[in-house]
Coordinates of C-alpha atoms and ligand atoms in Angstrom, one line a residue:
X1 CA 0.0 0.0 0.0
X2 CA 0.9 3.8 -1.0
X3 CA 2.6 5.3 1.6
X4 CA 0.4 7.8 3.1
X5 CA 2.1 11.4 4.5
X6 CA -0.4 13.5 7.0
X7 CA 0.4 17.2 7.7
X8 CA -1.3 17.2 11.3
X9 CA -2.6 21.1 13.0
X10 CA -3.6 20.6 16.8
X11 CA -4.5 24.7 18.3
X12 CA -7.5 23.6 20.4
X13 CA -5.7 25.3 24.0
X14 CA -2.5 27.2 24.2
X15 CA -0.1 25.0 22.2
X16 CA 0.6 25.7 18.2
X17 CA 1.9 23.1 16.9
X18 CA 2.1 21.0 13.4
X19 CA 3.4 17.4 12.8
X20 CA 4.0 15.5 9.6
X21 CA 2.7 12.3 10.2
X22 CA 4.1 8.9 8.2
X23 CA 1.0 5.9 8.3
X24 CA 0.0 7.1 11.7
X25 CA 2.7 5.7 13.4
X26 CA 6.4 7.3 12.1
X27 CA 6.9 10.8 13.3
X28 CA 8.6 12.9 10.3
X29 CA 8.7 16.1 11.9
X30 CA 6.5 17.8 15.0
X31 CA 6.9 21.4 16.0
X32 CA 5.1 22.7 19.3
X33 CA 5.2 26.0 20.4
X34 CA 3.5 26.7 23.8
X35 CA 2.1 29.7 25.3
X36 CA 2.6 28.4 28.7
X37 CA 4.6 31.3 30.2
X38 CA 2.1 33.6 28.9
X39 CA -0.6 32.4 30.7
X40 CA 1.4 31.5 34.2
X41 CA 1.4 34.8 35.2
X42 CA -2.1 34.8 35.2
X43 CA -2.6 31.6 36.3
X44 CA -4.8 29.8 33.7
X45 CA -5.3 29.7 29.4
X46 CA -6.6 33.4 28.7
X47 CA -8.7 32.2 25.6
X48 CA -8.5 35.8 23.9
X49 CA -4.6 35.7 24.1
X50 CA -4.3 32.4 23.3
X51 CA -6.4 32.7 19.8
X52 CA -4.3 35.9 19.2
X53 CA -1.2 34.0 19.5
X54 CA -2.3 31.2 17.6
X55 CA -2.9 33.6 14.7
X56 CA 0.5 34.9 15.4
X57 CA 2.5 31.8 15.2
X58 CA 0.5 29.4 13.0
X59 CA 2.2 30.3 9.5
X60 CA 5.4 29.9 11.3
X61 CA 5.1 26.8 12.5
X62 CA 3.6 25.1 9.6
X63 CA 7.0 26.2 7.4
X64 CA 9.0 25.2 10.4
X65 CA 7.7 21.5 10.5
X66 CA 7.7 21.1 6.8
X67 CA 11.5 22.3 7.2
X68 CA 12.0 20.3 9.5
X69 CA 10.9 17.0 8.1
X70 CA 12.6 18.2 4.9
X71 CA 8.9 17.9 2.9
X72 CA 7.1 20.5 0.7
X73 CA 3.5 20.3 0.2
X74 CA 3.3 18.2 -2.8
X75 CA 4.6 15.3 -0.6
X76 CA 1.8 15.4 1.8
X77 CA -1.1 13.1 1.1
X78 CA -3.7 15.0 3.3
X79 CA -4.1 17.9 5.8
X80 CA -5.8 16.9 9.9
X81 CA -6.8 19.3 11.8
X82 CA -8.3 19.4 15.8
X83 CA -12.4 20.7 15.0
X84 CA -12.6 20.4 18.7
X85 CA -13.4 20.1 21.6
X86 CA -11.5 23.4 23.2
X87 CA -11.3 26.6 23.5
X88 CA -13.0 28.3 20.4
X89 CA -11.5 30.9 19.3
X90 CA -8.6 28.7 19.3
X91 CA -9.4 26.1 17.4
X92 CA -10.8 28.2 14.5
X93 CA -7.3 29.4 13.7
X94 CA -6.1 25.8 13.2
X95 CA -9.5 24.8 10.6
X96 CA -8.9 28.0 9.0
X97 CA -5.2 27.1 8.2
X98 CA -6.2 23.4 7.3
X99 CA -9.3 24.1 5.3
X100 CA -7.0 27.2 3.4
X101 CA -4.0 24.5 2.9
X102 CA -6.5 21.9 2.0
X103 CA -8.5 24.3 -0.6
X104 CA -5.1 26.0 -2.3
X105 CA -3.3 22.8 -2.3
X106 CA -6.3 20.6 -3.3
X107 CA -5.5 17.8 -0.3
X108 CA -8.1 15.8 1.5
X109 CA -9.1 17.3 4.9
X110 CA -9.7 15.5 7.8
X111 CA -11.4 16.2 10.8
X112 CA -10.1 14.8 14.2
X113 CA -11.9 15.2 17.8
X114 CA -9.3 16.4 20.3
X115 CA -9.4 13.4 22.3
X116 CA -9.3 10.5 19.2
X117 CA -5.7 12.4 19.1
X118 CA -4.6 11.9 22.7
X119 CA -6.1 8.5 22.5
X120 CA -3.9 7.4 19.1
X121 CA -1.0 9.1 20.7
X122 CA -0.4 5.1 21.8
X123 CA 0.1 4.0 17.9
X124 CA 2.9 6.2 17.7
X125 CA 4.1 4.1 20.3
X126 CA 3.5 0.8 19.1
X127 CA 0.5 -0.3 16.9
X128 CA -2.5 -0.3 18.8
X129 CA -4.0 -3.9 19.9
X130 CA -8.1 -4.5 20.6
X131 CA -9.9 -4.6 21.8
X132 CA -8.4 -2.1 24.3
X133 CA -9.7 -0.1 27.6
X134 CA -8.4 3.8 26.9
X135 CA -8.3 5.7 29.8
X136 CA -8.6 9.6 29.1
X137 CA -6.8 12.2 31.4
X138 CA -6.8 15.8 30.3
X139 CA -7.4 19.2 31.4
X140 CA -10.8 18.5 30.2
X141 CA -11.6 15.4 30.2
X142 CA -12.1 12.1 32.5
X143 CA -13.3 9.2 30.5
X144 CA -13.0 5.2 30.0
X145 CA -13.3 4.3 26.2
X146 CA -13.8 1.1 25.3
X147 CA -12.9 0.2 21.6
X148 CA -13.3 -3.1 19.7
X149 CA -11.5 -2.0 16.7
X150 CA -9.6 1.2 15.0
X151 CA -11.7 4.4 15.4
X152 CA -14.8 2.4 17.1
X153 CA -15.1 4.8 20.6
X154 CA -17.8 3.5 23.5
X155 CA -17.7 5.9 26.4
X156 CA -18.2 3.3 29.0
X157 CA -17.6 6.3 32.0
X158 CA -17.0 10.1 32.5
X159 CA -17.2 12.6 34.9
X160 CA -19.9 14.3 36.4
X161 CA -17.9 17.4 37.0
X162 CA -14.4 18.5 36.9
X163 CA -12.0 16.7 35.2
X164 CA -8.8 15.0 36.2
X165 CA -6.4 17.8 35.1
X166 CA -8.5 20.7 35.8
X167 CA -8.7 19.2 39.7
X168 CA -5.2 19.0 39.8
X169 CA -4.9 22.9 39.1
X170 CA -7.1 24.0 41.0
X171 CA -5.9 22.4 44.1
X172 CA -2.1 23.3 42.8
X173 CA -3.7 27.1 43.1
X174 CA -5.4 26.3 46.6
X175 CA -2.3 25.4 47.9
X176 CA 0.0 27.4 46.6
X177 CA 1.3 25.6 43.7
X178 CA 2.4 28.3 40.3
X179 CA 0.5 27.4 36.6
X180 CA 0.3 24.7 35.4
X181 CA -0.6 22.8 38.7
X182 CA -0.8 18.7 37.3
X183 CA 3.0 19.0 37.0
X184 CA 3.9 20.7 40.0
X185 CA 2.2 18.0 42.1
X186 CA 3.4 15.7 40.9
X187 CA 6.9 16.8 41.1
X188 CA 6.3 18.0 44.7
X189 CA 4.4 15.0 46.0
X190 CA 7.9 13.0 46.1
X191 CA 8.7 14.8 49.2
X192 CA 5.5 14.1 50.4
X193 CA 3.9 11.9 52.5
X194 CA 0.1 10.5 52.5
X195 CA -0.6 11.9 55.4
X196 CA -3.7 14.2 55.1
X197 CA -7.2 12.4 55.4
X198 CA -9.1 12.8 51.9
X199 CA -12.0 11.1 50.4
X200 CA -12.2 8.6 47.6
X201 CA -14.0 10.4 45.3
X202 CA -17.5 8.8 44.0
X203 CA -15.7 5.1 45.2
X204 CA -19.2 3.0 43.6
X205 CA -19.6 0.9 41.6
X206 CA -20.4 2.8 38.0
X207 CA -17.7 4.3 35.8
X208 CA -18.4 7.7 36.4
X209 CA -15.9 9.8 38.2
X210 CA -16.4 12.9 40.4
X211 CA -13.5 15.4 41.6
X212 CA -15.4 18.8 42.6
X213 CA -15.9 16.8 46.0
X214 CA -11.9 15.8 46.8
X215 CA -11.0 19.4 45.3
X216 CA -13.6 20.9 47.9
X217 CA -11.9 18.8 50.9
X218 CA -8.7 20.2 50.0
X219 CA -9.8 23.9 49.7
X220 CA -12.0 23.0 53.5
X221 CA -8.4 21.5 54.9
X222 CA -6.5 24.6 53.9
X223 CA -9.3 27.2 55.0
X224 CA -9.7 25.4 58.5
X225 CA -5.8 25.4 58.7
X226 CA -5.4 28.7 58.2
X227 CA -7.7 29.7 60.7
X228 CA -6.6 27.7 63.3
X229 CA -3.2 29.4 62.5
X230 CA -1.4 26.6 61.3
X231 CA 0.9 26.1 58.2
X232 CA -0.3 23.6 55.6
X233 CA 2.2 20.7 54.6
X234 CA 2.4 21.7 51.4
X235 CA 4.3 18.5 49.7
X236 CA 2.1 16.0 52.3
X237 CA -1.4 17.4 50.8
X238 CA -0.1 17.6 47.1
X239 CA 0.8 13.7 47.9
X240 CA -2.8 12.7 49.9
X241 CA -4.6 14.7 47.2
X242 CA -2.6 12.8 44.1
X243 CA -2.9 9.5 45.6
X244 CA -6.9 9.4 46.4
X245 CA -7.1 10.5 43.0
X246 CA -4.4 7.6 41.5
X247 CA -6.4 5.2 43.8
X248 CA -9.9 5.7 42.2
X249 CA -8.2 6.3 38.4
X250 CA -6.8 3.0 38.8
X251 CA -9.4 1.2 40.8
X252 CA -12.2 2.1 38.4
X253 CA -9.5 1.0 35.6
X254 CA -8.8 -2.1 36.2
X255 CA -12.6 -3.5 36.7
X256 CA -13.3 -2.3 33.6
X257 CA -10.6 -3.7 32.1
X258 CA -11.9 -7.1 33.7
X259 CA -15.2 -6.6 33.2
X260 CA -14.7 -6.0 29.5
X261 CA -12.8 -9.1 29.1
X262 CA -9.8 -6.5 27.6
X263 CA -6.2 -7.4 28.6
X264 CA -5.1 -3.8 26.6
X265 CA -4.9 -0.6 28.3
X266 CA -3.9 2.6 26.8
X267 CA -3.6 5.7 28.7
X268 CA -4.3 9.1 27.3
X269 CA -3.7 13.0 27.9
X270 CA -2.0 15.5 29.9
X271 CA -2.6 13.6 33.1
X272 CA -1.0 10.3 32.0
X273 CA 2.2 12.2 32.6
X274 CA 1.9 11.7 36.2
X275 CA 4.3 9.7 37.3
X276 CA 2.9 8.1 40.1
X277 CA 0.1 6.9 37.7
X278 CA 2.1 5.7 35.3
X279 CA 3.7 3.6 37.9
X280 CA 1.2 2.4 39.7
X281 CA -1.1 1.2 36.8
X282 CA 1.9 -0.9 35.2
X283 CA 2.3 -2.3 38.9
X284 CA -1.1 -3.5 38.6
X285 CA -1.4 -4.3 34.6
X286 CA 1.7 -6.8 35.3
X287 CA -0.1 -8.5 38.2
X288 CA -3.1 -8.7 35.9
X289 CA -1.4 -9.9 32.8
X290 CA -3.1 -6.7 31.1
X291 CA -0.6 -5.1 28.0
X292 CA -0.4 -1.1 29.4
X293 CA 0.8 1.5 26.8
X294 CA 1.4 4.9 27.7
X295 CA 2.5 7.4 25.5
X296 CA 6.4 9.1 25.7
X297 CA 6.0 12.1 27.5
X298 CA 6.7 14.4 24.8
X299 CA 3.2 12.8 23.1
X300 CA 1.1 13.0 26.7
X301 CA 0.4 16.9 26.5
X302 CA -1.1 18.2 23.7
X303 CA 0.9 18.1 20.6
X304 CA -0.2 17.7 16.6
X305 CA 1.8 13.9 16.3
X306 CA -1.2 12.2 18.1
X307 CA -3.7 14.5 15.5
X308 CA -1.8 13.1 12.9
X309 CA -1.8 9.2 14.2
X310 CA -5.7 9.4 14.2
X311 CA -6.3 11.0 11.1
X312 CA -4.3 7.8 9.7
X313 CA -7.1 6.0 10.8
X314 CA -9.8 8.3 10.1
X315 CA -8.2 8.7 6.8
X316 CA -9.0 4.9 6.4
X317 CA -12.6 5.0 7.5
X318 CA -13.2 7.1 4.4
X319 CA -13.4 10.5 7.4
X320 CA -13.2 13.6 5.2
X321 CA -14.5 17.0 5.7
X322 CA -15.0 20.0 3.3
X323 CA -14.7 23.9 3.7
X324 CA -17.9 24.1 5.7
X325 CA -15.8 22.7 8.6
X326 CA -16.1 24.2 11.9
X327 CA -14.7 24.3 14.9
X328 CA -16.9 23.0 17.5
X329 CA -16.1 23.7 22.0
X330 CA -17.7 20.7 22.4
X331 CA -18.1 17.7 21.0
X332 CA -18.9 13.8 21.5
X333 CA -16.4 11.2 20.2
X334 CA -17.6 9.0 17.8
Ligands
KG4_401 O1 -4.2 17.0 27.5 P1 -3.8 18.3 28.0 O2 -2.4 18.8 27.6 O3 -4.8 19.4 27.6 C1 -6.1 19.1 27.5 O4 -6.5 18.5 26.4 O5 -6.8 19.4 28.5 O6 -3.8 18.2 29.6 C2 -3.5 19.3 30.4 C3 -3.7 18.9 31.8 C4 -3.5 20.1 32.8 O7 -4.6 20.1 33.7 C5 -2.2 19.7 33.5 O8 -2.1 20.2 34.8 C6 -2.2 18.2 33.5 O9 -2.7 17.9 32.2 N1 -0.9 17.6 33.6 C7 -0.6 16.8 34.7 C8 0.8 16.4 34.5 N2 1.2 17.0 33.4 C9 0.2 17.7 32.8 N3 -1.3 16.4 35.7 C10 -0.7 15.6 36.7 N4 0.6 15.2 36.6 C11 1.4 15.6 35.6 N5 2.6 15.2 35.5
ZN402 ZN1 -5.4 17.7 25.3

């Protein structure tokens, strides 16, 4: 079969970045360029700067990966693109500059959800075995995805409220922790030790996960704290807070994973960075005899390789879209 070449745009938050893509699994070329320091100082994704700087940089960084991976249009096969979810204003710079590549350069355009990206960022890994268990961690998203076969997605479970990543900021901000907060934790939290009394958050029986009730006992701990005059153990809470939510993460995990009759796991998104839940869910995919994958670090945060993995395989399922493309905040994946 043709070899098939995939110029990959992912702006759906506060990273720019492009990837040339080789049969959704060989990485030619990525460029990212993040707004992070931007936004630190005012501690969160500002979504008017962010779709200002998008503007700014995209040209640039689309010449910059095709430099890179020493390619010029006419090798490129077809043009991705993130439609959403995310921030809106954000994600329309990236379908402009896909849909305008797509139109002047007559290439196929594909559209891929946000999360189908973070979830294929495993094939550029190894090739992807099913059926598989994918366990979504992002800044906006919680989810077990159960899929029997390439671009098939059945939301088995979700959360009710925040999710995972956006938890782990907030409490970074609670207790004291600079932009962004997931990282922070986690890096602090091996000076920690488990010793604040949490909750388990929503420990039943379902799928579903809830963190606005383990991010309230947090901001309660530090309130009452403070007024009693004491100081907060910064690096201890960071730990207790990471480990209740490793503990349900991986408890809810692995029954589904048994449940399902699936011995593949893949993990997915910013969160699957954490190190303590990388560890502790191969600890207990070995004792299971379950096959983990997690994705190199540089493919856990958001990045346009993984966009260019699933488009392969959206490519494949005959996925196109035209110039009536639009981005879209939210969206289910299907
Ligand atoms: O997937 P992502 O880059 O963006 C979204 O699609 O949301 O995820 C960003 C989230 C942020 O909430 C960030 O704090 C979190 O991932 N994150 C982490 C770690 N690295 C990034 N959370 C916990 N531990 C980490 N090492
Ligand atoms: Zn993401």
């Amino acid at each position: 079969m043709k070899d098939i070449y995939i110029l990959a745009i992912e702006s759906s938050c506060d990273e720019t970045s492009v990837s040339i893509i080789k049969n959704g699994s060989l990485e030619i070329a990525t460029v990212v360029l993040s707004q992070m320091d931007i936004h630190a100082k005012y501690g969160g994704v500002v979504p008017e700067i962010a779709s200002r700087k998008h503007i700014e940089n995209i040209t640039i960084v689309i010449e910059e990966c095709l430099q890179k991976g020493s390619m010029c249009m006419d090798d490129i096969d077809a043009i991705a693109v993130t439609y959403g979810p995310g921030l809106i204003g954000s994600l329309l710079v990236g379908v402009m500059a896909a849909k305008t590549i797509s139109y002047v350069y007559d290439k196929p355009l594909i559209p891929v959800h946000h999360i189908a990206g973070h979830i294929y960022a495993n094939n550029l890994m190894e090739p992807m075995s099913f059926p598989l268990i994918a366990l979504v961690v992002s800044g906006g998203h919680t989810d077990l995805i159960y899929m029997k076969d390439h671009y098939s997605f059945e939301k088995i479970g979700g959360t009710l409220d925040d999710a995972v990543g956006e938890a782990f900021d907030k409490v970074a901000r609670v207790i004291g922790l600079p932009y962004p907060g997931g990282p922070m934790i986690d890096r602090l939290s091996y000076e920690g030790h488990d010793t604040y009394s949490l909750p388990l958050p929503l420990d039943d029986l379902s799928y579903q996960f809830s963190f606005s009730g383990l991010k309230s006992a947090v901001i309660n701990l530090v309130h009452n704290e403070k007024q009693r005059g004491n100081m907060i153990r910064q690096a201890d809470l960071a730990t207790s807070f990471q480990n209740r939510v490793v503990d349900i993460l991986c408890k809810k995990t692995m029954r589904a994973l048994s449940e399902y009759h699936v011995n593949h796991l893949v993990v997915a998104g910013g969160v699957s960075a954490n190190k303590v839940l990388r560890d502790r869910l191969k600890a207990l995919c070995e004792q299971n005899g379950v096959h983990l994958c997690v994705p190199a670090m540089c493919y856990c945060t958001d990045n346009a390789a993984m966009i260019g993995a699933a488009a392969y395989f959206a490519y494949l399922n005959g996925r196109r879209a035209d110039l009536n493309l639009n981005a879209r905040a939210t969206d289910i994946l299907k």
